[in-house]
Coordinates of C-alpha atoms in Angstrom, one line a residue:
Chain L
X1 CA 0.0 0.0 0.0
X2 CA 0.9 3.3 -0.8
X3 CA 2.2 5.9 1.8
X4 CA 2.5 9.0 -0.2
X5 CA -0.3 9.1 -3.0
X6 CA -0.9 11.7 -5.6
X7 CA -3.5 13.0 -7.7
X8 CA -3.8 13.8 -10.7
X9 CA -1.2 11.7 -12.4
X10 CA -1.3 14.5 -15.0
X11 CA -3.2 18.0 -15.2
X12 CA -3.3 20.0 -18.2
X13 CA -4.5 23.9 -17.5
X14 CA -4.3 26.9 -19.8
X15 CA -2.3 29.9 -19.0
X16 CA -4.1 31.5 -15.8
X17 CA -6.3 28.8 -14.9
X18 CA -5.8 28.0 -11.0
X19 CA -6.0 24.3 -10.0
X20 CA -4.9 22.2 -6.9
X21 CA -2.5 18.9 -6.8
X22 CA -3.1 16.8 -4.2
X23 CA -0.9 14.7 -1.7
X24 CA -2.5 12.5 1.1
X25 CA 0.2 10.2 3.2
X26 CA -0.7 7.5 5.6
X27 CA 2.7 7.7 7.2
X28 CA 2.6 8.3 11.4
X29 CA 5.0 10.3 12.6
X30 CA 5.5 12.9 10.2
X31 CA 8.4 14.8 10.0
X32 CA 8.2 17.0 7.2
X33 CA 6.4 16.8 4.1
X34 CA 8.5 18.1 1.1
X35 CA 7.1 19.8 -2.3
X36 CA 9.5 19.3 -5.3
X37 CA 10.0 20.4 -9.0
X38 CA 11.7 18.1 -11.4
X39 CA 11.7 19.5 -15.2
X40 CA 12.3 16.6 -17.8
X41 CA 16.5 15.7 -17.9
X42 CA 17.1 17.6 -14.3
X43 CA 17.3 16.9 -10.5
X44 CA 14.3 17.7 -8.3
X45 CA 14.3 21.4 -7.1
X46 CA 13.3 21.6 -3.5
X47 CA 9.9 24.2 -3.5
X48 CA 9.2 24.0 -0.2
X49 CA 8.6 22.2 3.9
X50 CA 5.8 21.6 5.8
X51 CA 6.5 20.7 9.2
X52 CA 2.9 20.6 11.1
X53 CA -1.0 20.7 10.3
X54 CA -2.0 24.2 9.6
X55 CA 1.0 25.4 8.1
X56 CA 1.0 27.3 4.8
X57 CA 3.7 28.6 2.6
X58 CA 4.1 30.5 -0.5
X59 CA 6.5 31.3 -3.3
X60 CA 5.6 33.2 -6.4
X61 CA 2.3 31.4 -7.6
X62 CA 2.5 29.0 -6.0
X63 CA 0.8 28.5 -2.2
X64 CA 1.2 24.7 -0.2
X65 CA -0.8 23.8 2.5
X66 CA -0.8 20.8 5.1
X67 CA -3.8 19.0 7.4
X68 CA -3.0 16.0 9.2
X69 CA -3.6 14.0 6.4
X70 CA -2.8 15.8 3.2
X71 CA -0.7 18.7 1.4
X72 CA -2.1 20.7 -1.5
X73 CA -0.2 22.8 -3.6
X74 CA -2.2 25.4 -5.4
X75 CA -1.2 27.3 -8.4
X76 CA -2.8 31.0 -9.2
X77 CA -2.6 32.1 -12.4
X78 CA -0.2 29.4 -14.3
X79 CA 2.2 30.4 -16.9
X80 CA 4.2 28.0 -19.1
X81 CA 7.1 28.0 -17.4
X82 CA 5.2 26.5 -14.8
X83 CA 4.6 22.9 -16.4
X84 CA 6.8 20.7 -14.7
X85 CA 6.1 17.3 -12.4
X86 CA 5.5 18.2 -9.0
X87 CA 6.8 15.5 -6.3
X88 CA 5.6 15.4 -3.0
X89 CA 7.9 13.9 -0.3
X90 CA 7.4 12.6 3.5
X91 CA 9.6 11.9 6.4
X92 CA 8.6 9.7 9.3
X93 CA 10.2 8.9 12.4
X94 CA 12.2 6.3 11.9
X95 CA 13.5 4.9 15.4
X96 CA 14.5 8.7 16.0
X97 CA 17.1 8.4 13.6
X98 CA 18.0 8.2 9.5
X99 CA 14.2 8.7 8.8
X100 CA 14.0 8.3 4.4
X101 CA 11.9 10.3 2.5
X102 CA 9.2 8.2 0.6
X103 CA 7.8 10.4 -2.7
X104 CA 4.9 10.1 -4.0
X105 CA 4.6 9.4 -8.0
X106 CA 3.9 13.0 -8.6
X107 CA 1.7 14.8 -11.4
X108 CA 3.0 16.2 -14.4
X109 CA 1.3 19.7 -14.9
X110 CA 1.3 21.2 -18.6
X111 CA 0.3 24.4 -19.0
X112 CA -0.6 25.5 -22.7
X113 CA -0.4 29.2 -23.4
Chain B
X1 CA 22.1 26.1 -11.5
X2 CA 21.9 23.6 -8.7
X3 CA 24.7 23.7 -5.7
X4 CA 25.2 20.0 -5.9
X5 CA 27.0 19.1 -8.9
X6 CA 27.5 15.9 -10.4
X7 CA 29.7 14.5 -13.1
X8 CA 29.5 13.3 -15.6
X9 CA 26.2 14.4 -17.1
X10 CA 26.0 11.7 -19.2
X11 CA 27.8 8.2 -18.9
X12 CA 27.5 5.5 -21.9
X13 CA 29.6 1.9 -20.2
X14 CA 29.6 -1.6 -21.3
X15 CA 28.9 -4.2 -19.1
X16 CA 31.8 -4.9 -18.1
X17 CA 33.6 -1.5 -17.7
X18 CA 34.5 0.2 -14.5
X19 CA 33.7 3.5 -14.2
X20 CA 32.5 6.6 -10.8
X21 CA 30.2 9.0 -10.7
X22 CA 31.1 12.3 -9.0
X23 CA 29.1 14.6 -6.2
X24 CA 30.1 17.5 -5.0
X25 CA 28.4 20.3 -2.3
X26 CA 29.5 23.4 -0.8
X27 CA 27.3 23.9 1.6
X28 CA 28.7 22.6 4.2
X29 CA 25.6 19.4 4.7
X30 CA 27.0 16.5 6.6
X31 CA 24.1 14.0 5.1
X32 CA 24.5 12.9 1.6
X33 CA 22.0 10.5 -0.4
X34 CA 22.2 8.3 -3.8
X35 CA 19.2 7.9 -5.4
X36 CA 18.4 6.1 -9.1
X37 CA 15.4 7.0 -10.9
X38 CA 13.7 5.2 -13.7
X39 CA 12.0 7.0 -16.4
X40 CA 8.4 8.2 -15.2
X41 CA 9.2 7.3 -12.1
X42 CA 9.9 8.8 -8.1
X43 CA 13.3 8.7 -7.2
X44 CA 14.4 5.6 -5.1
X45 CA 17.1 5.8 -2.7
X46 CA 20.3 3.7 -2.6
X47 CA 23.0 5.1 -0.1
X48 CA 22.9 7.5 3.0
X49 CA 26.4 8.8 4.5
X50 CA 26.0 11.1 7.7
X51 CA 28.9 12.5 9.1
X52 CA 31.1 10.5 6.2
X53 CA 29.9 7.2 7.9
X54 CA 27.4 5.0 5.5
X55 CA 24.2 4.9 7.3
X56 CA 22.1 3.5 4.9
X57 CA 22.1 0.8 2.0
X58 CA 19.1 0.0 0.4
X59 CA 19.7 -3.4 -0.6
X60 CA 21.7 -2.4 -3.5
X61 CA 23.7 -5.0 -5.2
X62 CA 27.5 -4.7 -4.4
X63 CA 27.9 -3.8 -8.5
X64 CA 27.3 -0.6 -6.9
X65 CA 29.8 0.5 -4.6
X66 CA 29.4 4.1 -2.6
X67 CA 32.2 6.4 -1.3
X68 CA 32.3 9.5 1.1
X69 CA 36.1 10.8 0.7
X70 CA 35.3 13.8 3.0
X71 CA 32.4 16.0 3.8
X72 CA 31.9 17.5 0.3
X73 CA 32.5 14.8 -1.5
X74 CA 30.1 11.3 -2.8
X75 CA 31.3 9.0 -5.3
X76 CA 29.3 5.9 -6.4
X77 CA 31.9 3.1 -8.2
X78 CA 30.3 1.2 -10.7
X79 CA 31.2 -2.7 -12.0
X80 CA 29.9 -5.5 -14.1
X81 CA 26.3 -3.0 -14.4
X82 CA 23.6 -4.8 -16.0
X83 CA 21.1 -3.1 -18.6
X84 CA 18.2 -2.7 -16.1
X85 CA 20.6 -0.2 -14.0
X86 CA 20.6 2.6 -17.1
X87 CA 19.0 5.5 -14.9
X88 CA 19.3 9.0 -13.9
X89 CA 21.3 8.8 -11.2
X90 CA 20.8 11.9 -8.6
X91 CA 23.0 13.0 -5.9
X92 CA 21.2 14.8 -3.0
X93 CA 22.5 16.7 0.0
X94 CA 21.1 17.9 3.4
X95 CA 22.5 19.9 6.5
X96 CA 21.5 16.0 8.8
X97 CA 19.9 13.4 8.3
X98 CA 17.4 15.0 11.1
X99 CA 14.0 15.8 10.9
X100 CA 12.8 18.2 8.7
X101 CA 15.7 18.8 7.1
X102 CA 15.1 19.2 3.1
X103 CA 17.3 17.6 0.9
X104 CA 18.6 19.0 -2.3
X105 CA 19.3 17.1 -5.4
X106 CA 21.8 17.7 -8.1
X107 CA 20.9 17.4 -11.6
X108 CA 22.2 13.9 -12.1
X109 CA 24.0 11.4 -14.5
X110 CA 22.3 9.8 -17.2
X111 CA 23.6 6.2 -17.3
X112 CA 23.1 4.0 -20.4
X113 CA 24.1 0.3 -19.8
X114 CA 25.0 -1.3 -23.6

Protein backbone atom coordinates (compact mmCIF):
# COMPACT_ATOMS: atom_id res chain seq x y z
CA UNK A 1 0.00 0.00 0.00
CA UNK A 2 0.92 3.35 -0.79
CA UNK A 3 2.16 5.92 1.83
CA UNK A 4 2.53 9.00 -0.24
CA UNK A 5 -0.30 9.07 -2.98
CA UNK A 6 -0.87 11.72 -5.56
CA UNK A 7 -3.52 13.04 -7.67
CA UNK A 8 -3.81 13.76 -10.65
CA UNK A 9 -1.19 11.68 -12.35
CA UNK A 10 -1.32 14.51 -15.04
CA UNK A 11 -3.20 17.99 -15.24
CA UNK A 12 -3.25 20.05 -18.21
CA UNK A 13 -4.53 23.86 -17.45
CA UNK A 14 -4.33 26.89 -19.83
CA UNK A 15 -2.29 29.88 -19.03
CA UNK A 16 -4.11 31.48 -15.84
CA UNK A 17 -6.30 28.80 -14.95
CA UNK A 18 -5.77 28.05 -11.03
CA UNK A 19 -6.00 24.26 -10.02
CA UNK A 20 -4.88 22.21 -6.89
CA UNK A 21 -2.47 18.89 -6.77
CA UNK A 22 -3.11 16.78 -4.19
CA UNK A 23 -0.90 14.73 -1.69
CA UNK A 24 -2.54 12.46 1.13
CA UNK A 25 0.22 10.19 3.25
CA UNK A 26 -0.70 7.49 5.62
CA UNK A 27 2.68 7.69 7.22
CA UNK A 28 2.59 8.29 11.41
CA UNK A 29 5.03 10.30 12.64
CA UNK A 30 5.48 12.91 10.18
CA UNK A 31 8.42 14.76 9.96
CA UNK A 32 8.22 16.98 7.25
CA UNK A 33 6.43 16.77 4.07
CA UNK A 34 8.49 18.13 1.13
CA UNK A 35 7.08 19.85 -2.29
CA UNK A 36 9.48 19.25 -5.31
CA UNK A 37 10.00 20.44 -9.00
CA UNK A 38 11.70 18.12 -11.36
CA UNK A 39 11.74 19.53 -15.24
CA UNK A 40 12.35 16.61 -17.79
CA UNK A 41 16.53 15.69 -17.89
CA UNK A 42 17.15 17.58 -14.26
CA UNK A 43 17.33 16.86 -10.54
CA UNK A 44 14.32 17.66 -8.26
CA UNK A 45 14.26 21.41 -7.11
CA UNK A 46 13.30 21.60 -3.53
CA UNK A 47 9.94 24.17 -3.47
CA UNK A 48 9.21 24.02 -0.16
CA UNK A 49 8.64 22.20 3.91
CA UNK A 50 5.78 21.57 5.77
CA UNK A 51 6.51 20.73 9.20
CA UNK A 52 2.94 20.59 11.09
CA UNK A 53 -1.04 20.67 10.25
CA UNK A 54 -1.96 24.16 9.57
CA UNK A 55 1.03 25.41 8.06
CA UNK A 56 0.95 27.30 4.76
CA UNK A 57 3.70 28.63 2.62
CA UNK A 58 4.14 30.48 -0.46
CA UNK A 59 6.50 31.26 -3.34
CA UNK A 60 5.56 33.25 -6.37
CA UNK A 61 2.28 31.42 -7.63
CA UNK A 62 2.50 29.02 -5.97
CA UNK A 63 0.80 28.50 -2.22
CA UNK A 64 1.22 24.73 -0.16
CA UNK A 65 -0.84 23.76 2.50
CA UNK A 66 -0.80 20.81 5.15
CA UNK A 67 -3.84 18.98 7.36
CA UNK A 68 -3.03 16.03 9.19
CA UNK A 69 -3.63 13.95 6.40
CA UNK A 70 -2.84 15.81 3.24
CA UNK A 71 -0.72 18.65 1.44
CA UNK A 72 -2.08 20.66 -1.50
CA UNK A 73 -0.18 22.85 -3.61
CA UNK A 74 -2.16 25.44 -5.38
CA UNK A 75 -1.19 27.31 -8.42
CA UNK A 76 -2.76 30.97 -9.16
CA UNK A 77 -2.64 32.09 -12.45
CA UNK A 78 -0.18 29.40 -14.32
CA UNK A 79 2.22 30.40 -16.90
CA UNK A 80 4.20 28.00 -19.06
CA UNK A 81 7.13 28.04 -17.36
CA UNK A 82 5.21 26.47 -14.75
CA UNK A 83 4.63 22.89 -16.45
CA UNK A 84 6.83 20.69 -14.69
CA UNK A 85 6.13 17.29 -12.39
CA UNK A 86 5.49 18.19 -8.99
CA UNK A 87 6.82 15.46 -6.30
CA UNK A 88 5.60 15.43 -2.95
CA UNK A 89 7.88 13.88 -0.33
CA UNK A 90 7.40 12.58 3.54
CA UNK A 91 9.64 11.94 6.41
CA UNK A 92 8.59 9.71 9.29
CA UNK A 93 10.17 8.85 12.43
CA UNK A 94 12.21 6.33 11.87
CA UNK A 95 13.48 4.92 15.41
CA UNK A 96 14.54 8.66 16.01
CA UNK A 97 17.14 8.44 13.59
CA UNK A 98 17.97 8.17 9.48
CA UNK A 99 14.17 8.66 8.80
CA UNK A 100 13.96 8.33 4.41
CA UNK A 101 11.88 10.29 2.48
CA UNK A 102 9.22 8.24 0.62
CA UNK A 103 7.80 10.35 -2.69
CA UNK A 104 4.91 10.09 -4.02
CA UNK A 105 4.61 9.36 -8.04
CA UNK A 106 3.87 12.96 -8.64
CA UNK A 107 1.72 14.80 -11.38
CA UNK A 108 2.98 16.25 -14.42
CA UNK A 109 1.32 19.69 -14.92
CA UNK A 110 1.35 21.17 -18.58
CA UNK A 111 0.29 24.43 -19.01
CA UNK A 112 -0.58 25.52 -22.72
CA UNK A 113 -0.36 29.23 -23.38
CA UNK B 1 22.11 26.06 -11.48
CA UNK B 2 21.88 23.55 -8.69
CA UNK B 3 24.65 23.75 -5.70
CA UNK B 4 25.21 20.02 -5.92
CA UNK B 5 27.01 19.14 -8.94
CA UNK B 6 27.51 15.94 -10.44
CA UNK B 7 29.71 14.47 -13.14
CA UNK B 8 29.51 13.27 -15.57
CA UNK B 9 26.18 14.38 -17.07
CA UNK B 10 25.98 11.65 -19.21
CA UNK B 11 27.79 8.25 -18.92
CA UNK B 12 27.53 5.51 -21.93
CA UNK B 13 29.55 1.88 -20.20
CA UNK B 14 29.58 -1.61 -21.27
CA UNK B 15 28.94 -4.20 -19.12
CA UNK B 16 31.82 -4.88 -18.07
CA UNK B 17 33.60 -1.50 -17.68
CA UNK B 18 34.55 0.22 -14.51
CA UNK B 19 33.68 3.53 -14.20
CA UNK B 20 32.52 6.58 -10.82
CA UNK B 21 30.16 9.04 -10.69
CA UNK B 22 31.07 12.29 -8.98
CA UNK B 23 29.05 14.64 -6.18
CA UNK B 24 30.11 17.54 -4.98
CA UNK B 25 28.43 20.34 -2.35
CA UNK B 26 29.50 23.36 -0.75
CA UNK B 27 27.29 23.90 1.63
CA UNK B 28 28.67 22.59 4.22
CA UNK B 29 25.62 19.41 4.70
CA UNK B 30 26.97 16.55 6.63
CA UNK B 31 24.09 14.01 5.11
CA UNK B 32 24.54 12.90 1.58
CA UNK B 33 22.02 10.46 -0.35
CA UNK B 34 22.15 8.34 -3.81
CA UNK B 35 19.21 7.86 -5.43
CA UNK B 36 18.39 6.05 -9.08
CA UNK B 37 15.42 6.98 -10.95
CA UNK B 38 13.72 5.24 -13.71
CA UNK B 39 12.04 6.95 -16.37
CA UNK B 40 8.35 8.25 -15.20
CA UNK B 41 9.21 7.34 -12.14
CA UNK B 42 9.85 8.84 -8.11
CA UNK B 43 13.30 8.68 -7.19
CA UNK B 44 14.38 5.60 -5.07
CA UNK B 45 17.06 5.83 -2.68
CA UNK B 46 20.31 3.74 -2.59
CA UNK B 47 22.99 5.14 -0.06
CA UNK B 48 22.86 7.46 3.04
CA UNK B 49 26.38 8.80 4.51
CA UNK B 50 26.05 11.11 7.69
CA UNK B 51 28.94 12.52 9.07
CA UNK B 52 31.07 10.54 6.16
CA UNK B 53 29.86 7.20 7.87
CA UNK B 54 27.38 5.00 5.45
CA UNK B 55 24.24 4.86 7.28
CA UNK B 56 22.14 3.45 4.90
CA UNK B 57 22.13 0.79 1.97
CA UNK B 58 19.05 -0.01 0.41
CA UNK B 59 19.72 -3.43 -0.56
CA UNK B 60 21.69 -2.43 -3.49
CA UNK B 61 23.65 -4.99 -5.21
CA UNK B 62 27.46 -4.75 -4.39
CA UNK B 63 27.88 -3.85 -8.48
CA UNK B 64 27.30 -0.61 -6.86
CA UNK B 65 29.76 0.55 -4.56
CA UNK B 66 29.44 4.13 -2.59
CA UNK B 67 32.23 6.45 -1.27
CA UNK B 68 32.29 9.53 1.08
CA UNK B 69 36.14 10.79 0.72
CA UNK B 70 35.29 13.77 2.96
CA UNK B 71 32.39 15.99 3.75
CA UNK B 72 31.91 17.55 0.30
CA UNK B 73 32.48 14.83 -1.53
CA UNK B 74 30.08 11.32 -2.83
CA UNK B 75 31.31 9.00 -5.30
CA UNK B 76 29.27 5.93 -6.44
CA UNK B 77 31.90 3.06 -8.24
CA UNK B 78 30.32 1.18 -10.72
CA UNK B 79 31.17 -2.69 -11.97
CA UNK B 80 29.93 -5.54 -14.10
CA UNK B 81 26.31 -3.01 -14.39
CA UNK B 82 23.61 -4.83 -15.96
CA UNK B 83 21.06 -3.09 -18.57
CA UNK B 84 18.24 -2.73 -16.09
CA UNK B 85 20.61 -0.15 -13.98
CA UNK B 86 20.57 2.59 -17.08
CA UNK B 87 18.98 5.52 -14.88
CA UNK B 88 19.27 8.97 -13.90
CA UNK B 89 21.35 8.79 -11.16
CA UNK B 90 20.76 11.90 -8.63
CA UNK B 91 23.03 12.98 -5.93
CA UNK B 92 21.25 14.82 -2.96
CA UNK B 93 22.47 16.68 -0.03
CA UNK B 94 21.13 17.85 3.38
CA UNK B 95 22.50 19.91 6.52
CA UNK B 96 21.52 16.00 8.83
CA UNK B 97 19.90 13.38 8.34
CA UNK B 98 17.41 15.01 11.06
CA UNK B 99 13.99 15.83 10.89
CA UNK B 100 12.76 18.18 8.72
CA UNK B 101 15.69 18.82 7.12
CA UNK B 102 15.05 19.24 3.10
CA UNK B 103 17.34 17.64 0.88
CA UNK B 104 18.57 19.00 -2.32
CA UNK B 105 19.28 17.10 -5.44
CA UNK B 106 21.77 17.71 -8.13
CA UNK B 107 20.92 17.37 -11.56
CA UNK B 108 22.15 13.95 -12.07
CA UNK B 109 24.04 11.39 -14.52
CA UNK B 110 22.25 9.84 -17.16
CA UNK B 111 23.62 6.18 -17.30
CA UNK B 112 23.13 4.00 -20.42
CA UNK B 113 24.15 0.31 -19.82
CA UNK B 114 25.01 -1.27 -23.63
Amino acid sequence: EDQVTQSPEALRLQEGESSSLNCSYTVSGLRGLFWYRQDPGKGPEFLFTLYSAGEEKEKERLKATLTKKESFLHITAPKPEDSATYLCAVKQDYGGSQGNLIFGKGTKLSVKP
Amino acid sequence: DTEVTQTPKHLVMGMTNKKSLKCEQHMGHRAMYWYKQKAKKPPELMFVYSYEKLSINESVPSRFSPECPNSSLLNLHLHALQPEDSALYLCASSLTTGDYQPQHFGDGTRLSIL
